[in-house]
Amino acid sequence: MNRKQLFEQIQNKSSFLCVGLDTDLSKIPGHLLKEKDPVFEFNKQIIDATADFAVSYKPNIAFYEALGPKGWESLQKTLEYIPKEIFTIADAKRGDIGNTSSLYAKAFFETMNFDSITVAPYMGVDSVKPFLEFEGKWVILLALTSNEGSKDFQLFSSKEGKPLFQEVLEKSNLWGSPENMMYVVGATRGEKIAEVRKIVPNHFFLVPGVGAQGGSLEEVAKFGMNKDCGLLVNSSRGIIYAGNDRNFAQAAKGEARKLKEEMKVLLERYL
Amino acid sequence: MNRKQLFEQIQNKSSFLCVGLDTDLSKIPGHLLKEKDPVFEFNKQIIDATADFAVSYKPNIAFYEALGPKGWESLQKTLEYIPKEIFTIADAKRGDIGNTSSLYAKAFFETMNFDSITVAPYMGVDSVKPFLEFEGKWVILLALTSNEGSKDFQLFSSKEGKPLFQEVLEKSNLWGSPENMMYVVGATRGEKIAEVRKIVPNHFFLVPGVGAQGGSLEEVAKFGMNKDCGLLVNSSRGIIYAGNDRNFAQAAKGEARKLKEEMKVLLERYL
């Protein structure tokens, strides 16, 4: 999927919502455990319920990997079930030397058919570039994350006072373009989003941390939106575990719709 | 496996060799492709041929992941086939927020039964600690890698002239101990290994980059060895693709034995 198609979908749906499929057997409603593939069955119902309000789905790969080969089958089926016009993100945070990153790219872009993958920058240019060689596919590079530990190294500063996350943005900006690269930018600090937006005015941001992790959607839109929206805001637990009985999909739909309505207002205000 | 058991094995075998199982369907001998599980069949014969000379096996997870669910089955079978006294490394370079890292830990330490996993430090303390909560298991944290891109961020320096990899070593040193944490330290620069050894005198290092990536075993031992050896030196392609016909396992055995003989001399000299 290209940038233009993504933006069109955002406009059509008046939403920049990404739904995180962090599907956990210990959290899904008990009646699903009798199904042959409970993870897929859960995802299927969540997708059916939320596809009108979401422009993106983001399976967190750890949740599937933890289940062994069976988990990968559930993931593959989930990916095939997602409507073609919706942007898919493998939240995998991979990154290794060149020939290994090429294989990870093959795993997520060919063996499976994800539109994008999250990548960790620590190993530098040759760990990122192999992912950029796939036409129509995207790298979503970790820049400034929303977790407590993000302070440990991402804010480590040079003698000019430049933090590492800024160095990551500036260097990686030369490896790809706003047409094939996005950044993970945590939502817990509005002023930080403004700082990142100044460095990379045109890239899309994948913003976790709204909801369970405590960020404000209003601040994200105010400080992060650009002329093509430039935002995918993720909510995982807040949507998929909104209910935990037979009506879970209905509850998820309600939460997704609520976020979409907020996003509609923000798109009208800031776009 | 604990540190004492690992050191005993190193002494018994007079070797600190780690064999990288980067098993690639496009590179294994053609006659194996007729087998039901060519990847496992290749690994099995490599393990049979090299187990006397290796103290560790390191499957590179990307190679298995690229094959989809079938690849995970080959990986699981390979892991079960490795003799119990040999240290196993999931070269996965994972790292994510706390609850997600916990799931990756579960995937590699419980669903599979690896002794250790390589982890990327970019997301900080809460992305690493969940891996340290498993008794008898190890984190092998990326510090200074051997690829070209390692310069991009790992050498990014603070105003005191401290490079990021040093900050990673110093901070992470407080999260774990030499009993449950090792570091990935590239072998392409001997003086760099000495620098790292000064900061973390007691930790084991996993050293890639000897052979195909151009590092010298002699330099690694001279600058990196400590009183418990403190080194696992990896060779992947140089061993497993030493031959590519029906005698591939014999060829691999020859290369592994050669490295082991060099290591024996170095252990006698520097330990």
mmCIF file of C-alpha atoms in Angstrom, chain B residues 126-245:
data_model
loop_
_atom_site.group_PDB
_atom_site.id
_atom_site.type_symbol
_atom_site.label_atom_id
_atom_site.label_comp_id
_atom_site.label_asym_id
_atom_site.label_seq_id
_atom_site.Cartn_x
_atom_site.Cartn_y
_atom_site.Cartn_z
ATOM 1 C CA ASP B 126 11.769 -2.759 30.898
ATOM 2 C CA SER B 127 12.443 -4.381 27.523
ATOM 3 C CA VAL B 128 15.337 -6.416 28.925
ATOM 4 C CA LYS B 129 14.363 -7.297 32.496
ATOM 5 C CA PRO B 130 11.500 -9.682 31.642
ATOM 6 C CA PHE B 131 14.049 -12.016 30.038
ATOM 7 C CA LEU B 132 16.124 -11.993 33.236
ATOM 8 C CA GLU B 133 13.291 -13.316 35.354
ATOM 9 C CA PHE B 134 13.715 -16.889 34.115
ATOM 10 C CA GLU B 135 15.878 -19.011 36.408
ATOM 11 C CA GLY B 136 18.840 -20.582 34.628
ATOM 12 C CA LYS B 137 18.249 -18.564 31.432
ATOM 13 C CA TRP B 138 20.419 -15.869 29.886
ATOM 14 C CA VAL B 139 20.093 -12.562 28.085
ATOM 15 C CA ILE B 140 22.774 -11.867 25.483
ATOM 16 C CA LEU B 141 22.494 -8.126 24.971
ATOM 17 C CA LEU B 142 23.695 -6.348 21.840
ATOM 18 C CA ALA B 143 26.541 -4.046 22.812
ATOM 19 C CA LEU B 144 28.999 -3.553 19.966
ATOM 20 C CA THR B 145 28.177 -5.455 16.811
ATOM 21 C CA SER B 146 30.486 -6.293 13.917
ATOM 22 C CA ASN B 147 28.462 -5.005 10.975
ATOM 23 C CA GLU B 148 29.090 -1.816 9.014
ATOM 24 C CA GLY B 149 26.016 -0.071 10.485
ATOM 25 C CA SER B 150 27.272 -0.581 14.048
ATOM 26 C CA LYS B 151 28.975 2.813 13.670
ATOM 27 C CA ASP B 152 25.708 4.631 13.069
ATOM 28 C CA PHE B 153 24.407 4.629 16.622
ATOM 29 C CA GLN B 154 26.595 2.375 18.791
ATOM 30 C CA LEU B 155 29.459 4.891 18.517
ATOM 31 C CA PHE B 156 27.186 7.932 19.025
ATOM 32 C CA SER B 157 28.969 9.769 21.859
ATOM 33 C CA SER B 158 28.011 11.854 24.868
ATOM 34 C CA LYS B 159 29.619 15.138 25.800
ATOM 35 C CA GLU B 160 32.093 13.242 27.966
ATOM 36 C CA GLY B 161 33.059 11.241 24.869
ATOM 37 C CA LYS B 162 31.288 8.107 26.060
ATOM 38 C CA PRO B 163 29.886 6.050 23.169
ATOM 39 C CA LEU B 164 26.387 4.582 23.343
ATOM 40 C CA PHE B 165 27.662 0.997 23.518
ATOM 41 C CA GLN B 166 29.509 1.914 26.738
ATOM 42 C CA GLU B 167 26.343 3.439 28.201
ATOM 43 C CA VAL B 168 24.530 0.203 27.278
ATOM 44 C CA LEU B 169 27.198 -1.866 29.042
ATOM 45 C CA GLU B 170 27.278 0.300 32.159
ATOM 46 C CA LYS B 171 23.522 0.552 32.604
ATOM 47 C CA SER B 172 22.625 -3.025 31.739
ATOM 48 C CA ASN B 173 25.397 -4.249 34.022
ATOM 49 C CA LEU B 174 23.118 -3.167 36.884
ATOM 50 C CA TRP B 175 20.087 -5.069 35.541
ATOM 51 C CA GLY B 176 21.638 -8.503 35.455
ATOM 52 C CA SER B 177 24.864 -10.162 36.533
ATOM 53 C CA PRO B 178 27.606 -12.230 34.903
ATOM 54 C CA GLU B 179 25.452 -15.211 35.933
ATOM 55 C CA ASN B 180 22.527 -14.350 33.646
ATOM 56 C CA MET B 181 23.760 -11.807 31.128
ATOM 57 C CA MET B 182 26.266 -11.879 28.292
ATOM 58 C CA TYR B 183 27.074 -9.316 25.610
ATOM 59 C CA VAL B 184 27.357 -9.451 21.838
ATOM 60 C CA VAL B 185 30.763 -7.976 21.024
ATOM 61 C CA GLY B 186 31.915 -7.872 17.405
ATOM 62 C CA ALA B 187 35.272 -9.357 16.561
ATOM 63 C CA THR B 188 36.356 -7.132 13.734
ATOM 64 C CA ARG B 189 38.350 -4.790 15.980
ATOM 65 C CA GLY B 190 40.677 -6.215 18.645
ATOM 66 C CA GLU B 191 41.191 -2.928 20.478
ATOM 67 C CA LYS B 192 37.429 -2.525 20.812
ATOM 68 C CA ILE B 193 37.164 -5.913 22.511
ATOM 69 C CA ALA B 194 39.804 -4.776 24.999
ATOM 70 C CA GLU B 195 37.775 -1.611 25.634
ATOM 71 C CA VAL B 196 34.617 -3.610 26.319
ATOM 72 C CA ARG B 197 36.472 -6.121 28.515
ATOM 73 C CA LYS B 198 37.661 -3.245 30.720
ATOM 74 C CA ILE B 199 34.058 -2.106 31.332
ATOM 75 C CA VAL B 200 32.623 -5.583 31.988
ATOM 76 C CA PRO B 201 35.505 -7.770 33.183
ATOM 77 C CA ASN B 202 33.435 -10.756 34.253
ATOM 78 C CA HIS B 203 30.726 -11.222 31.632
ATOM 79 C CA PHE B 204 30.782 -13.737 28.824
ATOM 80 C CA PHE B 205 30.912 -12.268 25.307
ATOM 81 C CA LEU B 206 29.254 -13.815 22.298
ATOM 82 C CA VAL B 207 31.600 -12.920 19.466
ATOM 83 C CA PRO B 208 30.307 -13.072 15.905
ATOM 84 C CA GLY B 209 32.401 -11.932 12.996
ATOM 85 C CA VAL B 210 35.245 -14.440 13.149
ATOM 86 C CA GLY B 211 35.671 -15.908 9.686
ATOM 87 C CA ALA B 212 33.177 -14.640 7.086
ATOM 88 C CA GLN B 213 33.005 -11.224 8.771
ATOM 89 C CA GLY B 214 36.781 -10.960 9.024
ATOM 90 C CA GLY B 215 37.786 -10.984 12.708
ATOM 91 C CA SER B 216 40.869 -12.710 14.110
ATOM 92 C CA LEU B 217 40.464 -15.466 16.685
ATOM 93 C CA GLU B 218 43.902 -14.755 18.117
ATOM 94 C CA GLU B 219 43.012 -11.098 18.791
ATOM 95 C CA VAL B 220 39.660 -12.019 20.315
ATOM 96 C CA ALA B 221 41.340 -14.407 22.775
ATOM 97 C CA LYS B 222 44.197 -12.040 23.568
ATOM 98 C CA PHE B 223 41.952 -9.071 24.328
ATOM 99 C CA GLY B 224 38.749 -10.775 25.400
ATOM 100 C CA MET B 225 39.538 -13.829 27.500
ATOM 101 C CA ASN B 226 38.995 -13.685 31.263
ATOM 102 C CA LYS B 227 39.534 -16.213 34.065
ATOM 103 C CA ASP B 228 36.434 -18.249 33.107
ATOM 104 C CA CYS B 229 37.288 -17.961 29.412
ATOM 105 C CA GLY B 230 34.414 -15.498 29.051
ATOM 106 C CA LEU B 231 34.121 -16.079 25.312
ATOM 107 C CA LEU B 232 31.818 -17.878 22.954
ATOM 108 C CA VAL B 233 33.120 -17.363 19.441
ATOM 109 C CA ASN B 234 30.637 -18.026 16.692
ATOM 110 C CA SER B 235 31.210 -19.342 13.224
ATOM 111 C CA SER B 236 28.235 -20.009 10.969
ATOM 112 C CA ARG B 237 28.809 -20.135 7.214
ATOM 113 C CA GLY B 238 32.490 -21.081 7.557
ATOM 114 C CA ILE B 239 31.467 -24.344 9.220
ATOM 115 C CA ILE B 240 28.018 -25.326 8.040
ATOM 116 C CA TYR B 241 28.667 -24.525 4.358
ATOM 117 C CA ALA B 242 32.267 -25.804 4.294
ATOM 118 C CA GLY B 243 31.057 -28.453 1.852
ATOM 119 C CA ASN B 244 27.951 -28.609 -0.287
ATOM 120 C CA ASP B 245 27.723 -32.195 -1.434
#
